[in-house]
Amino acid sequence: MKVATFNIQNLFHRHTDMVELEYEIKSEIWKEEFESLFSKSQKTSLDYNRMRELANLLGFHQAPHTSYLSMKNIEGSLHVKSSLQVMETKASYLSNWNGWTRLKSVPITKKAIFNKAKVILEVDPDIVLLQQVENRESLIQFNKSFFKNNQSTYSEIMHLQGNDGLGLGMGILLKKGYHIKSVKSFSNEKDAKGRLLFNTDFQKYKIKTPQNKTLHLLCCQLAGESESDSLRRKQANKIAEVYSDLLSQGAENIIIAGTLNAPSYAASTSTILETGVMDIVKHDSFDVMLDSGNDSSYFRMGAYRMGVNIKQKDYLLVSPILFDKVEDSGLNRKAIWPLKKPEWETYDSVENEKDAASEHPLLWAEFKLEDSIRLYKKSA
């Protein structure tokens, strides 16, 4: 059984608020890189090419992103135009409305969508937990477009929207033989002051495996780095409480997966790790292509591990009993564009930032689950 978790950062379209926030964060990195290249006394052709890319990203040579859509009635046809596309649809002759409307989302590039699927297809998990999925319809279409005619067909799909209102819901895909027995969302959970505890969501799945084993999956996305540490701590406390309750009820196979938005040493999420849950990156089988050059032997504070010097925000945490059943594990970051050093090998289809599948890696682990006695009796 192979389980993966992936903060996919939406499938086909992303809310404009998220795009603008990410641009603000990245622009500081782009500015530093541009200034560094610009100050070099001798520049290579690669330096000039990169400066041109950065100039476009920083808006030196292009109109700034517009979040508005213009509409105009011309001779009975409604003409719709944005910075992204032009299309024409028929409108009633009685309708003579001209104006504009605010766009709530922008489309993700075809290359980026393809690379999102490529990451999942390469790992080929039996169960994949996805964070930041805009809606169920998109998840169904994503599955149909990339997995339906593949041996990696996912037969069960679930999507639950959270509290954010920005299309950052969570989804789960399961292959044939794996069945969702129950699901619970903690989106209505409130803190001591009566406010919603999870600004996105925290979800609990009960899965039946082909080996007739029960698997409990706790999928989460905690408050972002720009948000309060105290809020993240409260959210982490609830997750730790649910995990501990499952252990007290005799559950053995438990996974906590998702984006905690904090490094492993952070106090705000310490209550989760203090339950005794095990981080998959610490398993001997954990494998990932290392950073290039000297960075392959470097261990940055807050990174996943030595040679994997990207800041850890995403986790695949498993109960001690399940940790002993791990046969293989790893991390796929081939569709992440390195904004700055350290660098690592990427897919040929990732040529720039816009082609990146996500800013997050996919984490996975493969477990050996022996068939239960009850299953043998049933098949006898």
Short mmCIF file of C-alpha atoms in Angstrom, two decimals, residues 3-369:
data_model
loop_
_atom_site.label_atom_id
_atom_site.label_comp_id
_atom_site.label_asym_id
_atom_site.label_seq_id
_atom_site.Cartn_x
_atom_site.Cartn_y
_atom_site.Cartn_z
CA VAL A 3 0.12 6.58 0.42
CA ALA A 4 1.07 10.09 -0.68
CA THR A 5 0.31 13.64 0.34
CA PHE A 6 0.64 16.61 -2.00
CA ASN A 7 -0.22 20.30 -1.56
CA ILE A 8 -1.03 20.69 -5.24
CA GLN A 9 -1.92 24.41 -5.06
CA ASN A 10 -5.09 24.03 -7.13
CA LEU A 11 -5.68 22.01 -10.29
CA PHE A 12 -7.03 24.25 -13.05
CA HIS A 13 -7.57 27.71 -11.56
CA ARG A 14 -6.30 29.62 -8.51
CA HIS A 15 -7.91 32.43 -6.53
CA THR A 16 -6.51 35.86 -7.36
CA ASP A 17 -5.83 36.59 -3.67
CA MET A 18 -3.51 33.56 -3.52
CA VAL A 19 -1.77 34.54 -6.76
CA GLU A 20 -1.15 38.07 -5.50
CA LEU A 21 0.14 36.81 -2.13
CA GLU A 22 2.56 34.40 -3.80
CA TYR A 23 3.75 37.15 -6.16
CA GLU A 24 4.56 39.41 -3.21
CA ILE A 25 6.59 36.66 -1.54
CA LYS A 26 8.45 35.65 -4.71
CA SER A 27 9.12 39.18 -5.94
CA GLU A 28 11.60 39.82 -3.11
CA ILE A 29 13.56 36.73 -4.14
CA TRP A 30 13.43 37.74 -7.82
CA LYS A 31 14.66 41.26 -7.00
CA GLU A 32 17.64 39.92 -5.05
CA GLU A 33 18.56 37.57 -7.89
CA PHE A 34 18.19 40.30 -10.54
CA GLU A 35 20.35 42.72 -8.56
CA SER A 36 22.98 40.02 -8.05
CA LEU A 37 23.14 39.25 -11.77
CA PHE A 38 23.04 42.92 -12.73
CA SER A 39 26.02 43.73 -10.50
CA LYS A 40 28.24 41.06 -12.07
CA SER A 41 31.07 42.65 -14.04
CA GLN A 42 31.11 39.82 -16.56
CA LYS A 43 27.81 38.22 -17.56
CA THR A 44 27.30 35.00 -19.49
CA SER A 45 24.55 34.37 -22.02
CA LEU A 46 22.75 32.35 -19.35
CA ASP A 47 22.91 35.35 -17.02
CA TYR A 48 21.32 37.59 -19.64
CA ASN A 49 18.60 35.02 -20.36
CA ARG A 50 17.80 34.76 -16.68
CA MET A 51 17.71 38.55 -16.32
CA ARG A 52 15.18 38.73 -19.15
CA GLU A 53 13.03 36.11 -17.39
CA LEU A 54 13.25 38.00 -14.11
CA ALA A 55 12.43 41.28 -15.84
CA ASN A 56 9.21 39.74 -17.17
CA LEU A 57 8.34 38.21 -13.80
CA LEU A 58 8.88 41.55 -12.07
CA GLY A 59 6.73 43.32 -14.64
CA PHE A 60 9.46 45.40 -16.30
CA HIS A 61 8.31 44.51 -19.82
CA GLN A 62 4.65 43.66 -19.43
CA ALA A 63 1.39 45.09 -18.21
CA PRO A 64 0.61 44.19 -14.62
CA HIS A 65 -1.81 41.33 -14.00
CA THR A 66 -5.41 42.47 -14.23
CA SER A 67 -8.11 40.82 -12.17
CA TYR A 68 -10.96 42.28 -14.21
CA LEU A 69 -12.90 40.94 -17.18
CA SER A 70 -14.35 43.39 -19.73
CA MET A 71 -17.62 42.58 -21.49
CA LYS A 72 -19.22 44.43 -24.38
CA ASN A 73 -22.27 43.84 -26.58
CA ILE A 74 -21.33 44.32 -30.25
CA GLU A 75 -24.03 43.70 -32.84
CA GLY A 76 -25.86 41.19 -30.73
CA SER A 77 -22.76 39.23 -29.66
CA LEU A 78 -21.28 39.38 -26.19
CA HIS A 79 -17.52 39.90 -26.46
CA VAL A 80 -15.57 38.85 -23.38
CA LYS A 81 -11.92 39.84 -23.06
CA SER A 82 -9.31 39.51 -20.38
CA SER A 83 -5.52 39.49 -20.30
CA LEU A 84 -5.70 35.70 -20.48
CA GLN A 85 -8.01 34.97 -23.40
CA VAL A 86 -10.54 36.28 -25.91
CA MET A 87 -13.78 34.48 -26.62
CA GLU A 88 -17.12 35.27 -28.22
CA THR A 89 -20.53 33.96 -27.24
CA LYS A 90 -23.99 34.83 -28.55
CA ALA A 91 -26.12 37.24 -26.54
CA SER A 92 -29.70 38.38 -26.85
CA TYR A 93 -30.39 41.46 -29.00
CA LEU A 94 -32.40 42.74 -26.05
CA SER A 95 -29.29 42.75 -23.92
CA ASN A 96 -27.18 45.84 -24.38
CA TRP A 97 -25.07 45.74 -21.24
CA ASN A 98 -21.46 46.87 -21.32
CA GLY A 99 -19.11 46.85 -18.36
CA TRP A 100 -16.67 44.82 -16.34
CA THR A 101 -16.73 42.26 -13.58
CA ARG A 102 -14.06 41.23 -11.12
CA LEU A 103 -12.39 37.85 -11.69
CA LYS A 104 -12.10 35.61 -8.66
CA SER A 105 -9.54 33.24 -10.13
CA VAL A 106 -6.95 32.89 -12.87
CA PRO A 107 -6.26 29.77 -14.94
CA ILE A 108 -3.20 27.64 -14.26
CA THR A 109 -0.98 27.05 -17.30
CA LYS A 110 -1.30 23.80 -19.26
CA LYS A 111 2.31 22.87 -18.55
CA ALA A 112 1.82 23.33 -14.81
CA ILE A 113 -1.34 21.20 -14.87
CA PHE A 114 0.50 18.49 -16.79
CA ASN A 115 3.37 18.58 -14.28
CA LYS A 116 0.95 18.22 -11.36
CA ALA A 117 -0.26 14.96 -12.88
CA LYS A 118 3.28 13.91 -13.79
CA VAL A 119 4.39 14.03 -10.16
CA ILE A 120 1.51 11.79 -9.07
CA LEU A 121 1.92 9.40 -12.01
CA GLU A 122 5.62 8.90 -11.29
CA VAL A 123 5.04 8.02 -7.64
CA ASP A 124 1.82 6.11 -8.47
CA PRO A 125 0.30 5.98 -4.96
CA ASP A 126 -2.74 3.86 -4.08
CA ILE A 127 -4.08 6.68 -1.96
CA VAL A 128 -3.23 10.33 -2.51
CA LEU A 129 -4.28 13.13 -0.19
CA LEU A 130 -4.41 16.53 -1.87
CA GLN A 131 -4.44 19.94 -0.24
CA GLN A 132 -5.64 23.12 -1.97
CA VAL A 133 -8.10 21.67 -4.49
CA GLU A 134 -10.62 24.22 -5.79
CA ASN A 135 -13.70 21.97 -6.08
CA ARG A 136 -14.96 18.43 -6.63
CA GLU A 137 -15.72 19.03 -10.30
CA SER A 138 -12.07 19.94 -10.95
CA LEU A 139 -10.85 16.87 -9.08
CA ILE A 140 -13.13 14.59 -11.11
CA GLN A 141 -11.96 16.21 -14.36
CA PHE A 142 -8.32 15.96 -13.29
CA ASN A 143 -8.74 12.25 -12.59
CA LYS A 144 -10.56 11.69 -15.88
CA SER A 145 -7.99 13.62 -17.92
CA PHE A 146 -4.83 12.03 -16.55
CA PHE A 147 -5.61 8.77 -14.77
CA LYS A 148 -8.75 7.22 -16.31
CA ASN A 149 -7.01 5.47 -19.21
CA ASN A 150 -3.97 4.64 -17.13
CA GLN A 151 -3.29 1.68 -14.88
CA SER A 152 -3.29 4.25 -12.07
CA THR A 153 -7.05 4.74 -12.30
CA TYR A 154 -8.58 6.11 -9.12
CA SER A 155 -12.02 4.67 -8.49
CA GLU A 156 -13.09 6.68 -5.42
CA ILE A 157 -12.92 10.46 -5.15
CA MET A 158 -13.83 12.74 -2.28
CA HIS A 159 -13.58 16.52 -1.95
CA LEU A 160 -14.55 18.73 0.97
CA GLN A 161 -14.43 22.51 0.91
CA GLY A 162 -12.97 24.30 3.91
CA ASN A 163 -13.56 27.66 5.55
CA ASP A 164 -11.16 29.80 3.52
CA GLY A 165 -13.40 30.75 0.59
CA LEU A 166 -10.31 30.77 -1.64
CA GLY A 167 -10.68 27.33 -3.22
CA LEU A 168 -8.26 25.62 -0.83
CA GLY A 169 -10.33 22.54 -0.12
CA MET A 170 -8.97 19.03 0.33
CA GLY A 171 -9.41 15.92 -1.77
CA ILE A 172 -8.56 12.24 -1.70
CA LEU A 173 -8.14 9.74 -4.55
CA LEU A 174 -8.22 5.97 -3.96
CA LYS A 175 -7.48 3.08 -6.30
CA LYS A 176 -9.71 0.05 -6.73
CA GLY A 177 -9.86 -2.06 -3.58
CA TYR A 178 -9.58 0.90 -1.21
CA HIS A 179 -12.85 2.23 0.19
CA ILE A 180 -13.80 5.23 2.29
CA LYS A 181 -15.85 3.90 5.23
CA SER A 182 -16.34 7.27 6.93
CA VAL A 183 -15.21 10.88 6.72
CA LYS A 184 -15.40 13.72 9.21
CA SER A 185 -14.63 17.40 8.67
CA PHE A 186 -13.62 19.63 11.58
CA SER A 187 -14.53 22.79 9.67
CA ASN A 188 -17.16 23.65 12.31
CA GLU A 189 -14.74 23.21 15.22
CA LYS A 190 -14.57 26.39 17.31
CA ASP A 191 -12.03 27.78 19.74
CA ALA A 192 -12.70 28.97 23.28
CA LYS A 193 -13.97 32.32 21.96
CA GLY A 194 -16.44 30.71 19.59
CA ARG A 195 -14.41 31.42 16.42
CA LEU A 196 -13.82 28.82 13.73
CA LEU A 197 -10.63 27.00 14.64
CA PHE A 198 -9.50 25.90 11.18
CA ASN A 199 -9.21 28.62 8.56
CA THR A 200 -8.95 25.88 5.92
CA ASP A 201 -9.87 22.47 7.31
CA PHE A 202 -8.88 19.32 9.15
CA GLN A 203 -10.41 16.04 7.94
CA LYS A 204 -10.46 12.48 9.23
CA TYR A 205 -10.90 9.51 6.87
CA LYS A 206 -11.46 5.89 7.77
CA ILE A 207 -10.27 3.65 4.92
CA LYS A 208 -10.67 -0.08 4.34
CA THR A 209 -7.72 -1.59 2.44
CA PRO A 210 -7.71 -4.63 0.09
CA GLN A 211 -6.01 -6.53 2.95
CA ASN A 212 -9.12 -5.84 5.04
CA LYS A 213 -7.14 -3.53 7.29
CA THR A 214 -8.42 -0.23 8.65
CA LEU A 215 -6.42 2.90 7.94
CA HIS A 216 -7.09 6.26 9.61
CA LEU A 217 -5.97 9.31 7.63
CA LEU A 218 -5.85 12.74 9.23
CA CYS A 219 -5.48 15.37 6.50
CA CYS A 220 -4.75 18.95 7.49
CA GLN A 221 -3.55 22.38 6.49
CA LEU A 222 -2.65 24.69 9.33
CA ALA A 223 -2.48 28.48 9.48
CA GLY A 224 0.11 29.96 7.13
CA GLU A 225 3.44 31.48 8.10
CA SER A 226 1.98 34.98 7.91
CA GLU A 227 -0.70 34.03 10.42
CA SER A 228 -0.61 33.72 14.20
CA ASP A 229 1.58 31.07 15.83
CA SER A 230 -1.03 30.83 18.58
CA LEU A 231 -3.70 29.87 16.02
CA ARG A 232 -1.45 27.20 14.54
CA ARG A 233 -0.77 25.90 18.04
CA LYS A 234 -4.51 25.59 18.78
CA GLN A 235 -5.03 23.77 15.50
CA ALA A 236 -2.12 21.44 16.24
CA ASN A 237 -3.52 20.71 19.70
CA LYS A 238 -6.79 19.53 18.13
CA ILE A 239 -4.99 17.27 15.68
CA ALA A 240 -2.92 15.78 18.51
CA GLU A 241 -6.12 15.22 20.50
CA VAL A 242 -7.82 13.35 17.62
CA TYR A 243 -4.70 11.25 17.01
CA SER A 244 -4.40 10.35 20.71
CA ASP A 245 -8.10 9.42 20.87
CA LEU A 246 -7.64 7.00 17.95
CA LEU A 247 -4.68 5.39 19.72
CA SER A 248 -6.67 5.02 22.94
CA GLN A 249 -9.43 3.28 20.97
CA GLY A 250 -6.96 0.68 19.73
CA ALA A 251 -6.30 2.08 16.26
CA GLU A 252 -2.87 1.09 14.93
CA ASN A 253 -2.59 2.33 11.36
CA ILE A 254 -2.79 6.13 11.57
CA ILE A 255 -1.34 8.79 9.28
CA ILE A 256 -1.24 12.55 9.79
CA ALA A 257 -0.59 14.20 6.44
CA GLY A 258 -0.62 17.68 5.00
CA THR A 259 0.83 21.16 5.34
CA LEU A 260 1.73 22.19 8.89
CA ASN A 261 3.42 25.40 7.66
CA ALA A 262 6.16 25.11 10.28
CA PRO A 263 9.54 23.34 10.58
CA SER A 264 9.85 20.32 12.84
CA TYR A 265 11.44 22.32 15.67
CA ALA A 266 8.59 24.89 15.81
CA ALA A 267 6.83 25.23 19.14
CA SER A 268 3.49 25.88 17.47
CA THR A 269 3.22 22.30 16.14
CA SER A 270 5.19 20.52 18.85
CA THR A 271 2.11 18.92 20.42
CA ILE A 272 1.64 16.78 17.29
CA LEU A 273 5.20 15.43 17.32
CA GLU A 274 5.08 14.92 21.09
CA THR A 275 2.36 12.27 20.64
CA GLY A 276 5.06 9.88 19.44
CA VAL A 277 4.05 10.00 15.80
CA MET A 278 6.97 9.29 13.43
CA ASP A 279 8.14 11.50 10.56
CA ILE A 280 8.59 9.53 7.33
CA VAL A 281 11.66 11.60 6.38
CA LYS A 282 13.50 9.94 9.28
CA HIS A 283 12.94 6.42 7.96
CA ASP A 284 16.02 4.60 6.64
CA SER A 285 14.27 3.94 3.32
CA PHE A 286 13.55 7.63 2.64
CA ASP A 287 14.97 8.50 -0.77
CA VAL A 288 15.14 11.73 -2.75
CA MET A 289 17.53 13.20 -5.30
CA LEU A 290 19.85 15.50 -3.36
CA ASP A 291 20.74 19.12 -4.01
CA SER A 292 23.52 19.77 -6.48
CA GLY A 293 27.13 20.57 -5.58
CA ASN A 294 28.22 21.28 -2.03
CA ASP A 295 24.59 21.58 -0.89
CA SER A 296 24.24 17.78 -1.12
CA SER A 297 26.22 17.47 2.13
CA TYR A 298 24.69 20.51 3.81
CA PHE A 299 21.82 20.40 6.34
CA ARG A 300 19.97 23.69 6.50
CA MET A 301 18.04 24.39 9.68
CA GLY A 302 14.38 23.53 9.17
CA ALA A 303 15.07 21.53 6.01
CA TYR A 304 13.68 18.06 5.30
CA ARG A 305 17.05 16.40 5.85
CA MET A 306 20.71 16.64 4.82
CA GLY A 307 20.95 17.42 1.12
CA VAL A 308 17.25 18.28 0.83
CA ASN A 309 17.52 21.91 1.85
CA ILE A 310 14.03 23.16 1.14
CA LYS A 311 12.14 24.36 4.19
CA GLN A 312 9.88 21.64 5.57
CA LYS A 313 6.23 22.63 5.59
CA ASP A 314 4.63 19.35 4.48
CA TYR A 315 4.57 16.17 6.54
CA LEU A 316 3.72 12.50 6.33
CA LEU A 317 3.58 11.38 9.96
CA VAL A 318 2.70 7.81 10.89
CA SER A 319 1.92 5.92 14.07
CA PRO A 320 4.83 3.86 15.51
CA ILE A 321 3.24 0.51 14.56
CA LEU A 322 2.68 1.67 10.99
CA PHE A 323 6.21 3.13 10.87
CA ASP A 324 7.56 -0.39 11.42
CA LYS A 325 5.62 -1.51 8.33
CA VAL A 326 7.27 1.00 5.99
CA GLU A 327 9.05 -0.70 3.09
CA ASP A 328 9.95 2.35 1.03
CA SER A 329 9.45 6.11 1.14
CA GLY A 330 10.52 9.31 -0.53
CA LEU A 331 9.90 12.81 -1.75
CA ASN A 332 9.31 14.05 -5.29
CA ARG A 333 10.27 17.68 -5.94
CA LYS A 334 11.07 17.38 -9.65
CA ALA A 335 8.22 19.72 -10.55
CA ILE A 336 9.27 22.47 -8.11
CA TRP A 337 11.18 25.36 -9.68
CA PRO A 338 14.21 26.32 -7.54
CA LEU A 339 13.79 30.05 -6.92
CA LYS A 340 17.32 30.26 -5.57
CA LYS A 341 20.09 27.94 -4.47
CA PRO A 342 20.18 25.13 -3.54
CA GLU A 343 19.13 23.65 -6.87
CA TRP A 344 18.03 20.14 -7.80
CA GLU A 345 17.11 18.21 -10.91
CA THR A 346 13.70 18.99 -12.38
CA TYR A 347 11.58 17.56 -15.18
CA ASP A 348 12.44 18.77 -18.68
CA SER A 349 8.88 20.10 -18.80
CA VAL A 350 9.66 22.55 -15.96
CA GLU A 351 11.48 25.36 -17.78
CA ASN A 352 10.51 28.29 -15.55
CA GLU A 353 8.41 29.27 -12.51
CA LYS A 354 5.14 29.18 -14.42
CA ASP A 355 5.66 25.51 -15.34
CA ALA A 356 6.03 24.40 -11.72
CA ALA A 357 3.37 22.00 -10.48
CA SER A 358 3.48 23.48 -6.99
CA GLU A 359 5.81 25.06 -4.47
CA HIS A 360 5.40 21.90 -2.39
CA PRO A 361 6.89 18.43 -2.84
CA LEU A 362 4.93 15.19 -2.88
CA LEU A 363 5.71 12.93 0.10
CA TRP A 364 5.01 9.22 -0.05
CA ALA A 365 5.48 5.98 1.83
CA GLU A 366 4.85 2.34 0.96
CA PHE A 367 3.66 -0.01 3.69
CA LYS A 368 3.50 -3.78 3.96
CA LEU A 369 0.07 -4.67 5.32
#
